[in-house]
PDB file of C-alpha atoms in Angstrom:
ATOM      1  CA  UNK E1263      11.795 -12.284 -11.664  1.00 40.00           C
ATOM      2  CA  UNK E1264      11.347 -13.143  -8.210  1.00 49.00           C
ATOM      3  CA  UNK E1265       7.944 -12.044  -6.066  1.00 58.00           C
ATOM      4  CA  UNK E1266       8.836  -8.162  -4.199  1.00 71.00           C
ATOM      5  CA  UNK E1267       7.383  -9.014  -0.950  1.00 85.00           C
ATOM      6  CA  UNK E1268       8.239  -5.315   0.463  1.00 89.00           C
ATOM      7  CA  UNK E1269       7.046  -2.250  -1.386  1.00 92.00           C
ATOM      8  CA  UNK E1270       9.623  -0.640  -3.002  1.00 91.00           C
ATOM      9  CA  UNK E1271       9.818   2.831  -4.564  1.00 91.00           C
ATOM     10  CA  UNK E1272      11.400   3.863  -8.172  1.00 88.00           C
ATOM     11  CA  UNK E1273      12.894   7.691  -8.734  1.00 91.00           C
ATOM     12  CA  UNK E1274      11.721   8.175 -12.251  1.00 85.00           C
ATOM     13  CA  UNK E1275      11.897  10.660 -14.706  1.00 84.00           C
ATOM     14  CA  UNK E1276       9.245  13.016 -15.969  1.00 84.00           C
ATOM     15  CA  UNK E1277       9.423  15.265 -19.234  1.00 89.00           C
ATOM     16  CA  UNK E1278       8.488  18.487 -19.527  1.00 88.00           C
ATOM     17  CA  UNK E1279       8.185  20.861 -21.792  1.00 91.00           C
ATOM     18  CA  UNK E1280       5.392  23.543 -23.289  1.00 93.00           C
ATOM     19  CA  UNK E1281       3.411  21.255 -24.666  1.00 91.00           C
ATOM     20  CA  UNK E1282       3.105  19.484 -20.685  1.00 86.00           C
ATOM     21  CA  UNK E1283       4.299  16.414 -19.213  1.00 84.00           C
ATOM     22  CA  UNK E1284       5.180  13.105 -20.843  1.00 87.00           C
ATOM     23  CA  UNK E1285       5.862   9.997 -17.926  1.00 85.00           C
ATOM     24  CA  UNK E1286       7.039   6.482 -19.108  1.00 82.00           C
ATOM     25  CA  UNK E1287       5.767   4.006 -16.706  1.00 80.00           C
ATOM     26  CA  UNK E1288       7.783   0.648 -16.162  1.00 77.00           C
ATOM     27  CA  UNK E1289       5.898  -2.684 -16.660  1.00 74.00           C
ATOM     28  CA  UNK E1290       9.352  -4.525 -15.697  1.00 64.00           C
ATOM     29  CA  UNK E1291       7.910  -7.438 -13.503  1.00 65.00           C
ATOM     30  CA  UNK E1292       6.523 -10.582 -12.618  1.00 70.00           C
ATOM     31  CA  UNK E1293       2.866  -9.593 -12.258  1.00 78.00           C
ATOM     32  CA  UNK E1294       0.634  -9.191 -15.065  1.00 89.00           C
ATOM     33  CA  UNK E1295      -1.423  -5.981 -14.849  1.00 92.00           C
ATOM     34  CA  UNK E1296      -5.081  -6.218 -14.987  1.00 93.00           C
ATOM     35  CA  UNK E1297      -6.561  -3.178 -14.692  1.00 94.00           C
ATOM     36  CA  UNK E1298      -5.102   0.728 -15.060  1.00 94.00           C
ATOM     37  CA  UNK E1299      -6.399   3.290 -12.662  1.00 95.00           C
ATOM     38  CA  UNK E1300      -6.628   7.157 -12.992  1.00 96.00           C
ATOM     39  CA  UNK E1301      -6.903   9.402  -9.774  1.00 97.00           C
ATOM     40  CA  UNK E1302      -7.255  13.072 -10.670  1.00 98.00           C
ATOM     41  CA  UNK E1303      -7.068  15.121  -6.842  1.00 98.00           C
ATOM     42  CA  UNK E1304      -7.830  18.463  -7.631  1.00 98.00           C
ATOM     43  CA  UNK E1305      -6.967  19.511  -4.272  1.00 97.00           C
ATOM     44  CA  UNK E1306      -3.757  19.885  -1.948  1.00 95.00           C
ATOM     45  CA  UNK E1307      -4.042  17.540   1.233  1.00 95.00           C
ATOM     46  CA  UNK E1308      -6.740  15.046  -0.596  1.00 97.00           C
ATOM     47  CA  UNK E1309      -6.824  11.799   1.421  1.00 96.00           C
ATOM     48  CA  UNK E1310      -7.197   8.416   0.061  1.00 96.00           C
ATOM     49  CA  UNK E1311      -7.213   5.213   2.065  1.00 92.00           C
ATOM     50  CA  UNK E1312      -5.823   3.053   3.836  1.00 94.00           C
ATOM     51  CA  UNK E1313      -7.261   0.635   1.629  1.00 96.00           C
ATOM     52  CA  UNK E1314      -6.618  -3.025   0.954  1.00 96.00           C
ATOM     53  CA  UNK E1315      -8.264  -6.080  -0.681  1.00 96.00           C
ATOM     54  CA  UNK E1316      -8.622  -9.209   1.394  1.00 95.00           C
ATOM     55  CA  UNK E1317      -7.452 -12.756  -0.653  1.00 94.00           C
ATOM     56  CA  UNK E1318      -8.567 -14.544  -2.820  1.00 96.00           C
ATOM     57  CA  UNK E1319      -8.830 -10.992  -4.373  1.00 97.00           C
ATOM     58  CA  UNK E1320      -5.797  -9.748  -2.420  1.00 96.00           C
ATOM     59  CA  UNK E1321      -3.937  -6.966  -5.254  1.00 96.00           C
ATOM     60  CA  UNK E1322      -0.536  -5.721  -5.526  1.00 95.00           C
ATOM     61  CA  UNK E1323      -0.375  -2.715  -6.975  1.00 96.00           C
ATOM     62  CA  UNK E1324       2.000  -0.610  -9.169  1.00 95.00           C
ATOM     63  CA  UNK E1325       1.962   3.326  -7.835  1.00 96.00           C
ATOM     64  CA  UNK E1326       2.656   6.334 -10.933  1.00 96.00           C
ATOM     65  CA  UNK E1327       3.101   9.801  -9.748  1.00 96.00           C
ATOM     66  CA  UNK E1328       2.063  11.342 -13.099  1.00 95.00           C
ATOM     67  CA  UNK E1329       1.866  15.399 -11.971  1.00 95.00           C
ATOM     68  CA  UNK E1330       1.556  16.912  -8.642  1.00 96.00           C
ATOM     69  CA  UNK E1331       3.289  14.957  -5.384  1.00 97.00           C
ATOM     70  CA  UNK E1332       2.168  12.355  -2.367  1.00 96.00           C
ATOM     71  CA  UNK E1333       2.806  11.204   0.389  1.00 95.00           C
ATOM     72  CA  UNK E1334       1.834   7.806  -0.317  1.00 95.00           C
ATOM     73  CA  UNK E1335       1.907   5.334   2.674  1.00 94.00           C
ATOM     74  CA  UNK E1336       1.518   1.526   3.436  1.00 95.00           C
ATOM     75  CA  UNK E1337       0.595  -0.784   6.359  1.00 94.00           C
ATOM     76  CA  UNK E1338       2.304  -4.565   6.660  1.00 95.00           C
ATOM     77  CA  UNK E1339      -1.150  -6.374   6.964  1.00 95.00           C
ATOM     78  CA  UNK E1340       1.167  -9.901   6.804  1.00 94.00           C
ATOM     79  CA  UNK E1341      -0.096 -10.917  10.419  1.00 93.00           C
ATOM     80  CA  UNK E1342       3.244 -13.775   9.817  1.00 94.00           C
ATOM     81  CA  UNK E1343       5.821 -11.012   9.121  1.00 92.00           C
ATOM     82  CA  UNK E1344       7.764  -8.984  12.124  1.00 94.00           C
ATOM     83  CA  UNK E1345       7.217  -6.199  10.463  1.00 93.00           C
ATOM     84  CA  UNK E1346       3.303  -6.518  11.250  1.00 93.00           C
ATOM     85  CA  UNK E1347       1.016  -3.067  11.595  1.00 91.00           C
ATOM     86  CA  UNK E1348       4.412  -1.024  10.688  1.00 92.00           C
ATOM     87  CA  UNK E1349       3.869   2.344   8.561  1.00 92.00           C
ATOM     88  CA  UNK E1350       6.261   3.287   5.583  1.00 93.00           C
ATOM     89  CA  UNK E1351       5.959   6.817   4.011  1.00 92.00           C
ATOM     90  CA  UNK E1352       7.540   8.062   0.900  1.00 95.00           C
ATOM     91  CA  UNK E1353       8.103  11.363  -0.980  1.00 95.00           C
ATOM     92  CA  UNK E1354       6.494  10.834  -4.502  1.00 97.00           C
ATOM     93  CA  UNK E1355       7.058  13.306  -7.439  1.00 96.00           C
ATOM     94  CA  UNK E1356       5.862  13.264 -11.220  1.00 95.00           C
ATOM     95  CA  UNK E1357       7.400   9.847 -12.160  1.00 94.00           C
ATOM     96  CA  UNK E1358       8.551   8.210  -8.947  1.00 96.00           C
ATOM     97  CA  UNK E1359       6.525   4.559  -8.561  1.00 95.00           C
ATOM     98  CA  UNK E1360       6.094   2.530  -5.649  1.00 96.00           C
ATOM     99  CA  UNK E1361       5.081  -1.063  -5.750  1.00 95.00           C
ATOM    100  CA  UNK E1362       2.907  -2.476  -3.365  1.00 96.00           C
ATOM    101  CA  UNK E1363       2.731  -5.898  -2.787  1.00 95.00           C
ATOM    102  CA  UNK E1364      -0.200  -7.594  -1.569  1.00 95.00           C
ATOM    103  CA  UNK E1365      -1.285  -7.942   2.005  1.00 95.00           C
ATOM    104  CA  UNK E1366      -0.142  -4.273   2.317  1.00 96.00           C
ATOM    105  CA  UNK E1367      -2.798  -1.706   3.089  1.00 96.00           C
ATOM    106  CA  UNK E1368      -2.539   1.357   0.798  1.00 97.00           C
ATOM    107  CA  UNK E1369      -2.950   5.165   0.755  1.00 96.00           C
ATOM    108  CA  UNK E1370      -2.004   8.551  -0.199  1.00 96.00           C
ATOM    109  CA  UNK E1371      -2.221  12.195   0.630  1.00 95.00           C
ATOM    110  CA  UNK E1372      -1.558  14.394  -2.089  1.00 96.00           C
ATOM    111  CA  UNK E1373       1.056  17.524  -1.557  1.00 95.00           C
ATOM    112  CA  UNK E1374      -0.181  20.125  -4.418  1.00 97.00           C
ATOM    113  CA  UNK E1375      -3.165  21.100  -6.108  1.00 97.00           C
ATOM    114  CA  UNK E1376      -4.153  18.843  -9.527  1.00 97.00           C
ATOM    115  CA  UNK E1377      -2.183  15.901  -8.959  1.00 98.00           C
ATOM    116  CA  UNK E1378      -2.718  13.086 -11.081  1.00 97.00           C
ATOM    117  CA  UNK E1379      -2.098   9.165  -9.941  1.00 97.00           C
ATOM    118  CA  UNK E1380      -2.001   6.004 -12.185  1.00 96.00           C
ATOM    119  CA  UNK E1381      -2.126   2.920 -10.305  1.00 94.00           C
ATOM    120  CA  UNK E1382      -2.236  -0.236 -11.982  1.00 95.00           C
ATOM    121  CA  UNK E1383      -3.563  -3.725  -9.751  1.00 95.00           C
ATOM    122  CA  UNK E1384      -3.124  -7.254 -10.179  1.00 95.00           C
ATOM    123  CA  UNK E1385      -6.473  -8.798  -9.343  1.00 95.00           C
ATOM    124  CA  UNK E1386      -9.834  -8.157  -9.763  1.00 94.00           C
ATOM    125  CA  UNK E1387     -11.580  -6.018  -7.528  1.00 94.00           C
ATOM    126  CA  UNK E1388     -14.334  -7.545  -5.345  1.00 95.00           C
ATOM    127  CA  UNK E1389     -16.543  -5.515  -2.921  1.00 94.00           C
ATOM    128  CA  UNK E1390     -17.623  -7.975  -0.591  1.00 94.00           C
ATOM    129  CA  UNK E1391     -13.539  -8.681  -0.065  1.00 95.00           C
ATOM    130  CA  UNK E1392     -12.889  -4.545   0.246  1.00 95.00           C
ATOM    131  CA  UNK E1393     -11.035  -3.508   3.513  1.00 95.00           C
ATOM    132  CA  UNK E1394     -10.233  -0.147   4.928  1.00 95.00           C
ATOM    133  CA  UNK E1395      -8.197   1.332   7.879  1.00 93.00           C
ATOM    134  CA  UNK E1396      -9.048   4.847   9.362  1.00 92.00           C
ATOM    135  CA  UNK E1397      -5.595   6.811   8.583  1.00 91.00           C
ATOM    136  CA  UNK E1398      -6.024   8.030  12.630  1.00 88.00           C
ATOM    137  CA  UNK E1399      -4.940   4.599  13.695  1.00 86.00           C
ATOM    138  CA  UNK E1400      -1.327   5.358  12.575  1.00 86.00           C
ATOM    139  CA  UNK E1401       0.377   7.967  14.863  1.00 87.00           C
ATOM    140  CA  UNK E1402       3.046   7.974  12.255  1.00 83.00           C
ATOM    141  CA  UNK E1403       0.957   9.422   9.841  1.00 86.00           C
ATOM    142  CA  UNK E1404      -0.356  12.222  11.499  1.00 84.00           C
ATOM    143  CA  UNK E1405       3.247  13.429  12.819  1.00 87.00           C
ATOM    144  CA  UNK E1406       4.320  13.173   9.005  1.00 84.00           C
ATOM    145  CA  UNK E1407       1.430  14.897   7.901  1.00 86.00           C
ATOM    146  CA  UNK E1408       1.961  17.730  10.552  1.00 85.00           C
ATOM    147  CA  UNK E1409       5.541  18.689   9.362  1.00 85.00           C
ATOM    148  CA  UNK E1410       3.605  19.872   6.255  1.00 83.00           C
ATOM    149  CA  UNK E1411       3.537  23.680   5.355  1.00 82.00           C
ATOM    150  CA  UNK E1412      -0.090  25.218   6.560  1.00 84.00           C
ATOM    151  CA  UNK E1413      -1.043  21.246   7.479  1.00 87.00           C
ATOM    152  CA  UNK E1414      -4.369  20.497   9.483  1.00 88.00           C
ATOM    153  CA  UNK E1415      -6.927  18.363  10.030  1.00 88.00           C
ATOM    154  CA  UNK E1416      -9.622  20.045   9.635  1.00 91.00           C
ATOM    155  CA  UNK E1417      -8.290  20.541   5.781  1.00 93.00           C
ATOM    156  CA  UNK E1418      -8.357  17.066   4.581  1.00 94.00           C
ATOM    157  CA  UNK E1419     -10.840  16.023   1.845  1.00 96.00           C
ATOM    158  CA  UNK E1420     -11.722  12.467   2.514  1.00 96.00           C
ATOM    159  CA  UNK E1421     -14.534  10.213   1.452  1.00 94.00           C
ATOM    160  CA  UNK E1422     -16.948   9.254   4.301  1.00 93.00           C
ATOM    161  CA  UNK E1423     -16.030   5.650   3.529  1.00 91.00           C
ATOM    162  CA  UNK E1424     -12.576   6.183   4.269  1.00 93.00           C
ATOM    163  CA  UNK E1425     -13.321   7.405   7.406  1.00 93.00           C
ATOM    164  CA  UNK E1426     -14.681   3.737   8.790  1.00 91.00           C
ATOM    165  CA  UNK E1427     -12.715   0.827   9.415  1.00 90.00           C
ATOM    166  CA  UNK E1428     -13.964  -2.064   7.565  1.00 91.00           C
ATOM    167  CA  UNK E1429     -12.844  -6.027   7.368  1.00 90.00           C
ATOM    168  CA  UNK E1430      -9.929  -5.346   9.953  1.00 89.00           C
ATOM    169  CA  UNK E1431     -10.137  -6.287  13.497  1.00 81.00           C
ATOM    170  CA  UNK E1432      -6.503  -5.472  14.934  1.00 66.00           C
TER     171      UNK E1432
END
C-alpha cells in the first residue's frame, strides 16, 4: 500500500445492543502500529491538542471513535506542501476513523458526555521532540466550534499544557 500523505476519514460501523457497544477497528495499512491509546472524556466540549511530534519521532496516527462524538481537527505542518497551516475538521461518531499522517498537528473536541477515543501511533513518543499549537491560532476552529448547541469558551476543559505553544515558531 502506498504512504496516505493527507488524513483521511473512514464511516464505520458500530454495534449496539443491551449488552453495549462492540467497534471493529481496521489495521488495513502500510504502517505498523506501535502503541494503542485510550482517551476516556467524561465531559461534553473536552479539548485536546493541537498536538504533534517533531521527526525523527514524527507519528502518524490512526483515530477510533469508540462511543460519544468529535470534532477532531488537523493542521498541515508540511512547511513544503501548499496546503501549509490549513485546518480540516470532521464529524466523528462511534466507529468513524481518521488517519493522520505525520507532519500533521492533531486534536479533538469531544461533542457528548463519556466519549471514548482509541488512537493508535506509529513511533515512539519522545518528550524532548513534543510540539503543541494553542487551538486559538485557528479562526476556523473557533467558528466551527461556535455553531455548536449551548457552545462557549468559557466551557472548555483543557489541560494547562495545551494552552501554550511549544516547538512551533510560525
Amino acid at each position: 500500500m502506498d504512504y496516505i500523505h493527507e488524513p483521511k476519514l473512514t464511516k464505520g460501523k458500530a454495534f449496539y445492543d443491551h449488552r453495549g457497544v462492540f467497534v471493529p477497528l481496521s489495521l488495513t495499512s502500510h504502517l505498523t502500529w506501535i502503541q494503542s491509546n485510550i482517551s476516556v472524556n467524561p465531559k461534553r466540549l473536552t479539548l485536546r491538542g493541537l498536538h504533534f511530534q517533531l521527526p525523527p519521532f514524527a507519528q502518524s496516527k490512526l483515530i477510533k471513535v469508540i462511543d460519544g462524538g468529535i470534532i477532531d481537527f488537523v493542521v498541515d505542518l508540511r512547511k513544503r506542501s501548499d496546503k501549509y497551516l490549513d485546518v480540516q475538521m470532521f464529524d466523528m461518531e462511534p466507529g468513524d476513523e481518521l488517519y493522520v499522517p505525520r507532519e500533521f498537528a492533531h486534536g479533538f473536541l469531544t461533542t457528548k458526555d463519556n466519549t471514548i477515543i482509541q488512537y493508535l501511533v506509529d513511533n515512539t513518543y519522545e518528550p524532548k521532540s513534543e510540539g503543541s499549537i494553542v487551538w486559538t491560532k485557528f479562526l476556523p476552529l473557533l467558528q466551527k466550534f461556535n455553531k455548536l448547541p449551548d457552545f462557549s469558551v468559557h466551557d472548555i476543559t483543557i489541560n494547562d499544557k495545551d494552552l501554550v505553544t511549544k516547538n512551533f515558531n510560525d
